[in-house]
Tab-separated table of C-alpha atoms in Angstrom:
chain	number	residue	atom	x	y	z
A	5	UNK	CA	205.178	173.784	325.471
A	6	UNK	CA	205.500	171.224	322.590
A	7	UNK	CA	208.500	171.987	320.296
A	8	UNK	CA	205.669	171.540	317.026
A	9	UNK	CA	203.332	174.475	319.309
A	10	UNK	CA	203.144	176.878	316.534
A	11	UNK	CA	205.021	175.272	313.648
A	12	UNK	CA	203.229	175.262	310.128
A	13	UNK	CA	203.314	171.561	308.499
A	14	UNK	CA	202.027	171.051	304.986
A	15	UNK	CA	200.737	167.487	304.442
A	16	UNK	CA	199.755	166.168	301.019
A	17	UNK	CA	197.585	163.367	301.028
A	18	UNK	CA	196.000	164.802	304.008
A	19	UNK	CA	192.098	163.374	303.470
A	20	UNK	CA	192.827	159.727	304.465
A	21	UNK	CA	194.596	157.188	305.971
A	22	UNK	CA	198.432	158.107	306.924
A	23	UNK	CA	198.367	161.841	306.337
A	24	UNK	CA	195.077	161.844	308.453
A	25	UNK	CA	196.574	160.248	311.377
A	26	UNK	CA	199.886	162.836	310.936
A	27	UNK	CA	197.796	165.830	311.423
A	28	UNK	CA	196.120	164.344	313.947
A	29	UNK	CA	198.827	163.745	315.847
A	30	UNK	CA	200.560	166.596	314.649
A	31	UNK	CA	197.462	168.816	315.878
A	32	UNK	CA	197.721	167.488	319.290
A	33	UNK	CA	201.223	168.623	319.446
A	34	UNK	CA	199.920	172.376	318.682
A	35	UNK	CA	201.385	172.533	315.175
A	36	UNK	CA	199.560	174.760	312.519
A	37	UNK	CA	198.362	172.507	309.661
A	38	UNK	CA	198.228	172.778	306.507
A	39	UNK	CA	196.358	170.134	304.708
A	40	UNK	CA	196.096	169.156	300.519
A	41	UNK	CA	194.335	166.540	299.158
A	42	UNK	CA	192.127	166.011	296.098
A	43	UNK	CA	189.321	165.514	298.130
A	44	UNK	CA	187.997	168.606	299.543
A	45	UNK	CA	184.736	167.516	301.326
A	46	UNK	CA	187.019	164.713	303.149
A	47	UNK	CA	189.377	167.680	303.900
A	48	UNK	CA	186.610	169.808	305.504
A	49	UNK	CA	185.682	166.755	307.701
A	50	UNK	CA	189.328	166.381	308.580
A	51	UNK	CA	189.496	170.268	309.358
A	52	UNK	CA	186.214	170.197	311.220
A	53	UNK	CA	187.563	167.147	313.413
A	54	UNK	CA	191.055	168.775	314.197
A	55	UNK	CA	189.216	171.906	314.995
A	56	UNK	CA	187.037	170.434	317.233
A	57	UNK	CA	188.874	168.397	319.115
A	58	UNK	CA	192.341	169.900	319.146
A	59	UNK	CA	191.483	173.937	318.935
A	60	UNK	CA	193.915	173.507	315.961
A	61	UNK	CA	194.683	176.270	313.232
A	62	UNK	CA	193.870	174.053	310.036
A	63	UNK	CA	193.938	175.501	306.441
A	64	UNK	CA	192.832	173.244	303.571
A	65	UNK	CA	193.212	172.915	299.744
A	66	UNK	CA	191.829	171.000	296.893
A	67	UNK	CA	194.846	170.314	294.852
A	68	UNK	CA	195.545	167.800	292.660
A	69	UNK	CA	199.649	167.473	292.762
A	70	UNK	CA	199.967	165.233	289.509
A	71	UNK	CA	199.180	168.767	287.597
A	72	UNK	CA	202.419	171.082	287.854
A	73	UNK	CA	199.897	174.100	287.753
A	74	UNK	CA	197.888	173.426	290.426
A	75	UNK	CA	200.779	172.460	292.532
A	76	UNK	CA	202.281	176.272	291.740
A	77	UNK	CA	198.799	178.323	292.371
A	78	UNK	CA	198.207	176.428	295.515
A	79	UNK	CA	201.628	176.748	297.680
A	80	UNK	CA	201.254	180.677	296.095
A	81	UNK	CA	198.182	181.335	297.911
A	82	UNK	CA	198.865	179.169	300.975
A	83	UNK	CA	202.475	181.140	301.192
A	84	UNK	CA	199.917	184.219	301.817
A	85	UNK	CA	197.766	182.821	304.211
A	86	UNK	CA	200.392	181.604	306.793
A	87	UNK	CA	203.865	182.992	307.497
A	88	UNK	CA	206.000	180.408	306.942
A	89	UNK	CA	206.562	176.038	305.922
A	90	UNK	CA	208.099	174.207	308.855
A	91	UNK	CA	207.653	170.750	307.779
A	92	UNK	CA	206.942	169.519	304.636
A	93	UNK	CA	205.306	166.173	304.625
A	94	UNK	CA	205.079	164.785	301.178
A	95	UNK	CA	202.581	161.641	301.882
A	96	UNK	CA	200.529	161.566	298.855
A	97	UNK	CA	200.979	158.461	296.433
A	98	UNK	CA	199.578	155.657	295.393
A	99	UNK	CA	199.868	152.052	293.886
A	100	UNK	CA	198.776	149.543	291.189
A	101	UNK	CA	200.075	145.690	291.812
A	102	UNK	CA	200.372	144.176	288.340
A	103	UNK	CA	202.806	141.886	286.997
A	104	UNK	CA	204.653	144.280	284.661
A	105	UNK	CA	203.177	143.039	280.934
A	106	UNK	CA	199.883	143.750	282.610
A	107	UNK	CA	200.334	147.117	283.858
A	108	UNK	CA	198.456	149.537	282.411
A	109	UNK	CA	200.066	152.635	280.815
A	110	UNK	CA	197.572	155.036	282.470
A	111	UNK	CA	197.848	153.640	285.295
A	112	UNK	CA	201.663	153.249	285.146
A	113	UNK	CA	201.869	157.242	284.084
A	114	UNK	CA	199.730	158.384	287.089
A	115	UNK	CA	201.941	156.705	289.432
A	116	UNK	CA	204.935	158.276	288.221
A	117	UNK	CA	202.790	161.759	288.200
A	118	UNK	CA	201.616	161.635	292.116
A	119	UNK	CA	204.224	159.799	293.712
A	120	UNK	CA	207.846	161.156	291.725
A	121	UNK	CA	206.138	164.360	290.253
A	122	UNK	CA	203.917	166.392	292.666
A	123	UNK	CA	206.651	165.058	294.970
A	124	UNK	CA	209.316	167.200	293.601
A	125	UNK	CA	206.524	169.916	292.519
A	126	UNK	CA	205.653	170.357	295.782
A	127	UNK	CA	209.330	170.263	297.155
A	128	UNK	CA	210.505	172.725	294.777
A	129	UNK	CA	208.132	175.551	295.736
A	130	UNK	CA	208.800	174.648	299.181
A	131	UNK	CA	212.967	174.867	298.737
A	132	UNK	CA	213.772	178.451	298.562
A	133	UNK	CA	211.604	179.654	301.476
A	134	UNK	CA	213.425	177.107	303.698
A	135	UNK	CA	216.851	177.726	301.670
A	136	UNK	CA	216.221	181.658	302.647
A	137	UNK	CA	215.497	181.702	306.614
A	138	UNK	CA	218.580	178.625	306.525
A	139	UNK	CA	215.418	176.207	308.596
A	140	UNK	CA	212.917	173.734	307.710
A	141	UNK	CA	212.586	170.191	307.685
A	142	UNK	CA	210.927	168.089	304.253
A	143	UNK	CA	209.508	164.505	304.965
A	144	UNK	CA	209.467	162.102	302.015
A	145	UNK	CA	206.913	158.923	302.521
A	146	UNK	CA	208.786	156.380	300.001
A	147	UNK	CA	208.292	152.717	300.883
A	148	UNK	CA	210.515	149.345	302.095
A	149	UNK	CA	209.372	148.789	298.206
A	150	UNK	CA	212.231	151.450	297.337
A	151	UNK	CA	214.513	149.828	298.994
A	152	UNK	CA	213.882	146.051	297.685
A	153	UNK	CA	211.462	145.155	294.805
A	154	UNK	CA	208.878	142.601	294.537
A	155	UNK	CA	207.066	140.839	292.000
A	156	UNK	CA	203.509	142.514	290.818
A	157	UNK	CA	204.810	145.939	292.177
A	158	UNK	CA	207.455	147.085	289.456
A	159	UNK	CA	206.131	150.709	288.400
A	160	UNK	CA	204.939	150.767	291.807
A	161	UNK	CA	208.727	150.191	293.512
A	162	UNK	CA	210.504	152.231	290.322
A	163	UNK	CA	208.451	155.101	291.650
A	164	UNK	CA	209.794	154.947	295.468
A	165	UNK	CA	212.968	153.830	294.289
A	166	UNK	CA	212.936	157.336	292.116
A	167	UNK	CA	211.785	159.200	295.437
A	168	UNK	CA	214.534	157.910	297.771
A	169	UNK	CA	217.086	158.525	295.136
A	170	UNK	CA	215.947	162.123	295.041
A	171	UNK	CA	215.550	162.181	299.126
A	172	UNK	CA	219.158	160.569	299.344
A	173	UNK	CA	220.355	163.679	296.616
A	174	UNK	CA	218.335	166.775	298.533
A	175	UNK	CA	219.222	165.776	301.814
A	176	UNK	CA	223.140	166.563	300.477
A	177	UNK	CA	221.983	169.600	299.072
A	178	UNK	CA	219.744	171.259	301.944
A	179	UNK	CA	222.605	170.263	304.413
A	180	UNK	CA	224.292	173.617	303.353
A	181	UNK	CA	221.475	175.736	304.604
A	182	UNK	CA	220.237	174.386	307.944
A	183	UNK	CA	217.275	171.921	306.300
A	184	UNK	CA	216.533	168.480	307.443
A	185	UNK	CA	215.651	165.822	304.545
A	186	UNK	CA	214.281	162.598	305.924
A	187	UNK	CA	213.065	159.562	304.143
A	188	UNK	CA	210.058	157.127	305.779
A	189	UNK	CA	210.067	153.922	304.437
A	190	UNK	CA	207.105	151.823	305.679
A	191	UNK	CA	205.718	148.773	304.668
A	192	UNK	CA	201.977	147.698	304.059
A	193	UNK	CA	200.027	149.798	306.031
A	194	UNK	CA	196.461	149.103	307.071
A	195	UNK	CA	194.972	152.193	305.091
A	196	UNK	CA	192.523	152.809	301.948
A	197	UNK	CA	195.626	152.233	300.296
A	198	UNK	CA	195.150	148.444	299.095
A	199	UNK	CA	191.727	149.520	297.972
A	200	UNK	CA	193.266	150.827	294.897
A	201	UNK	CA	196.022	148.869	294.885
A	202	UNK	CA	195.045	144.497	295.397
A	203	UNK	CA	191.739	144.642	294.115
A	204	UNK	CA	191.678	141.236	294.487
A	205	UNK	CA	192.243	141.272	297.881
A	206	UNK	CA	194.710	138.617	297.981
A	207	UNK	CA	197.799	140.446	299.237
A	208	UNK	CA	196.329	142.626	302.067
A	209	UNK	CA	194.771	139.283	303.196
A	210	UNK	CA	198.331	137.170	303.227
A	211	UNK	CA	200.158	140.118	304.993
A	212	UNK	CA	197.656	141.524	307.095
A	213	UNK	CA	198.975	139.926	310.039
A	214	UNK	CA	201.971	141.979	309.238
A	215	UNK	CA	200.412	145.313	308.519
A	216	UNK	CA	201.386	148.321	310.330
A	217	UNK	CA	198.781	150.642	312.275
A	218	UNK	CA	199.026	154.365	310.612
A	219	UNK	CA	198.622	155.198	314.278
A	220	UNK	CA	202.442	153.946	314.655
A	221	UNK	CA	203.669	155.068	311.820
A	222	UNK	CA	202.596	158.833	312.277
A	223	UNK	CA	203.837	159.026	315.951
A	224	UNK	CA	207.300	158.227	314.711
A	225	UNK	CA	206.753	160.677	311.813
A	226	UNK	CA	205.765	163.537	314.223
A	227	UNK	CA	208.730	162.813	316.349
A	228	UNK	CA	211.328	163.189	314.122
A	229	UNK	CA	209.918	166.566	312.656
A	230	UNK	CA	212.565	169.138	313.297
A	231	UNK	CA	215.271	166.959	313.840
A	232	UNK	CA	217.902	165.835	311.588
A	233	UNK	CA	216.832	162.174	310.877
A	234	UNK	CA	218.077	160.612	308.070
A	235	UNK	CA	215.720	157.986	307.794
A	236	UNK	CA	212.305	156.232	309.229
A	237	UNK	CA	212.281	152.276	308.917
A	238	UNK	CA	209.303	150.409	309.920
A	239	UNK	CA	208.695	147.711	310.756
A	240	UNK	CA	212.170	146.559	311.793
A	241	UNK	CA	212.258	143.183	310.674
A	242	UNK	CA	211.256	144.406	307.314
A	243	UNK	CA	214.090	146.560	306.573
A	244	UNK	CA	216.870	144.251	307.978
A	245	UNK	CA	215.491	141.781	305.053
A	246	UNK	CA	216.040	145.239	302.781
A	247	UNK	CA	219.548	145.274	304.358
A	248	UNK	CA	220.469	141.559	303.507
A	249	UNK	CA	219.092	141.686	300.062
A	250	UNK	CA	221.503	144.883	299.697
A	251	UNK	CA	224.716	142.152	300.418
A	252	UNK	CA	222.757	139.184	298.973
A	253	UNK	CA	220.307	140.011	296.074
A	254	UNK	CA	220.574	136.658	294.355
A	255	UNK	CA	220.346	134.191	297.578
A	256	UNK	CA	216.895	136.796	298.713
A	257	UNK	CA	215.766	136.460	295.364
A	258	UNK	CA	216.128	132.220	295.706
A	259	UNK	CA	214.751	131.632	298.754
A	260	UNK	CA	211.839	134.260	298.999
A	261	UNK	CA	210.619	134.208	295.450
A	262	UNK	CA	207.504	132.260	296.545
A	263	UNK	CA	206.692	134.469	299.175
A	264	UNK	CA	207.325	137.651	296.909
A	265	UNK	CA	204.651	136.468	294.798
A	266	UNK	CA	202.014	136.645	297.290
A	267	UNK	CA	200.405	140.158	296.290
């Protein structure tokens, strides 16, 4: 029997690209899902897939997780419907690459909204069900971009810098009771993503020889659930350049400023 065989995850983001391929993999495991997402049509698609292929237990909800009220009558009524949260997977976010006297305020404000926001909305009504059976496990998607900056992505990286800042902070907290607290920090992935985000086109053309498969990416996100990992780096390469510019900001800065412009 798989350890995730009757486990409830919630996923946010859960109509496309990486929180798609997590419940799909997470579905195959025998995990009960629990799946929000704007989108509700995609979600009943999603549902109807897992269902079919998989046998799986799939519950769905239109939420939109940039609204704090939403966020609260949701997780109330999904609370009722299945007996406990096992994982937490908050995937949802999105980005805008703009040089940062170009970004747009709206634009810069929904960011902060979806990714920082309905992150910690969605966290917080999770907390105290995990803090009270001392068991649970929350999964933050932040980004390599929270870890090093680029040009063109600056309200983009401040908002994964803010969620790995308040990963790094929970992780202390929900040590006390029993509950896991990892970060994932990918980089470009090959998802609708850069549909919203390069409009141009430019950047997921220069890097897509580079670009991770969500297919990867979710199999190392459904192994660590239930296990105290402190952190998901992919692709290697990537975050050793993360760990360099830690030691050497100015010299990464130098030498790769070219390249960094490339979005």
């Amino acid at each position: 029997m798989s350890r995730l065989q009757g486990k409830t995850i919630v996923i946010t983001g859960a109509s496309s690209g990486l929180g798609v391929e997590i419940a799909r993999q997470a579905a195959a495991e025998g995990a009960r899902l629990v799946l929000l997402a704007r989108r509700l049509e995609r979600l009943e698609s999603v549902k109807a897939s897992l269902s079919l292929a998989f046998s799986a237990d799939v519950h769905i909800y239109s939420v939109d997780i940039s609204q704090k009220a939403e966020v609260e009558k949701v997780f109330s009524h999904l609370l009722e419907d299945v007996p406990q949260i096992d994982v937490l997977v908050n995937n949802a976010g999105f980005g805008v690459f703009n040089e940062a006297h170009e970004a747009k305020w709206e634009e810069t404000e929904a960011m902060f909204r979806v990714n920082v926001l309905g992150l910690i909305s969605c966290t917080q009504m999770t907390i105290p069900h995990m803090k009270a059976r001392k068991s649970g496990h929350i999964i933050n998607v932040a980004s390599q971009a929270g870890k090093m900056a680029t040009p063109k992505s600056s309200v983009y990286a401040a908002t994964k810098h803010a969620v790995l800042g308040y990963t790094n902070s929970l992780r202390m907290e929900m040590a006390r009771d029993g509950v896991y607290v990892t970060a994932v920090n990918p980089g470009p992935i090959a998802t609708e993503f850069f549909t919203t985000a390069d409009l141009s086109g430019s950047y997921a053309k220069n890097v897509a020889k580079w670009m991770l498969k969500p297919e990867k990416v979710a199999q190392e996100v459904v192994k660590a659930m239930g296990t105290n990992k402190r952190e998901i780096n992919l692709p290697k390469w990537m975050n050793a350049g993360s760990l360099i510019y830690t030691l050497f900001p100015r010299t990464v800065e130098r030498l790769g400023r070219k390249a960094f412009f490339k979005k």
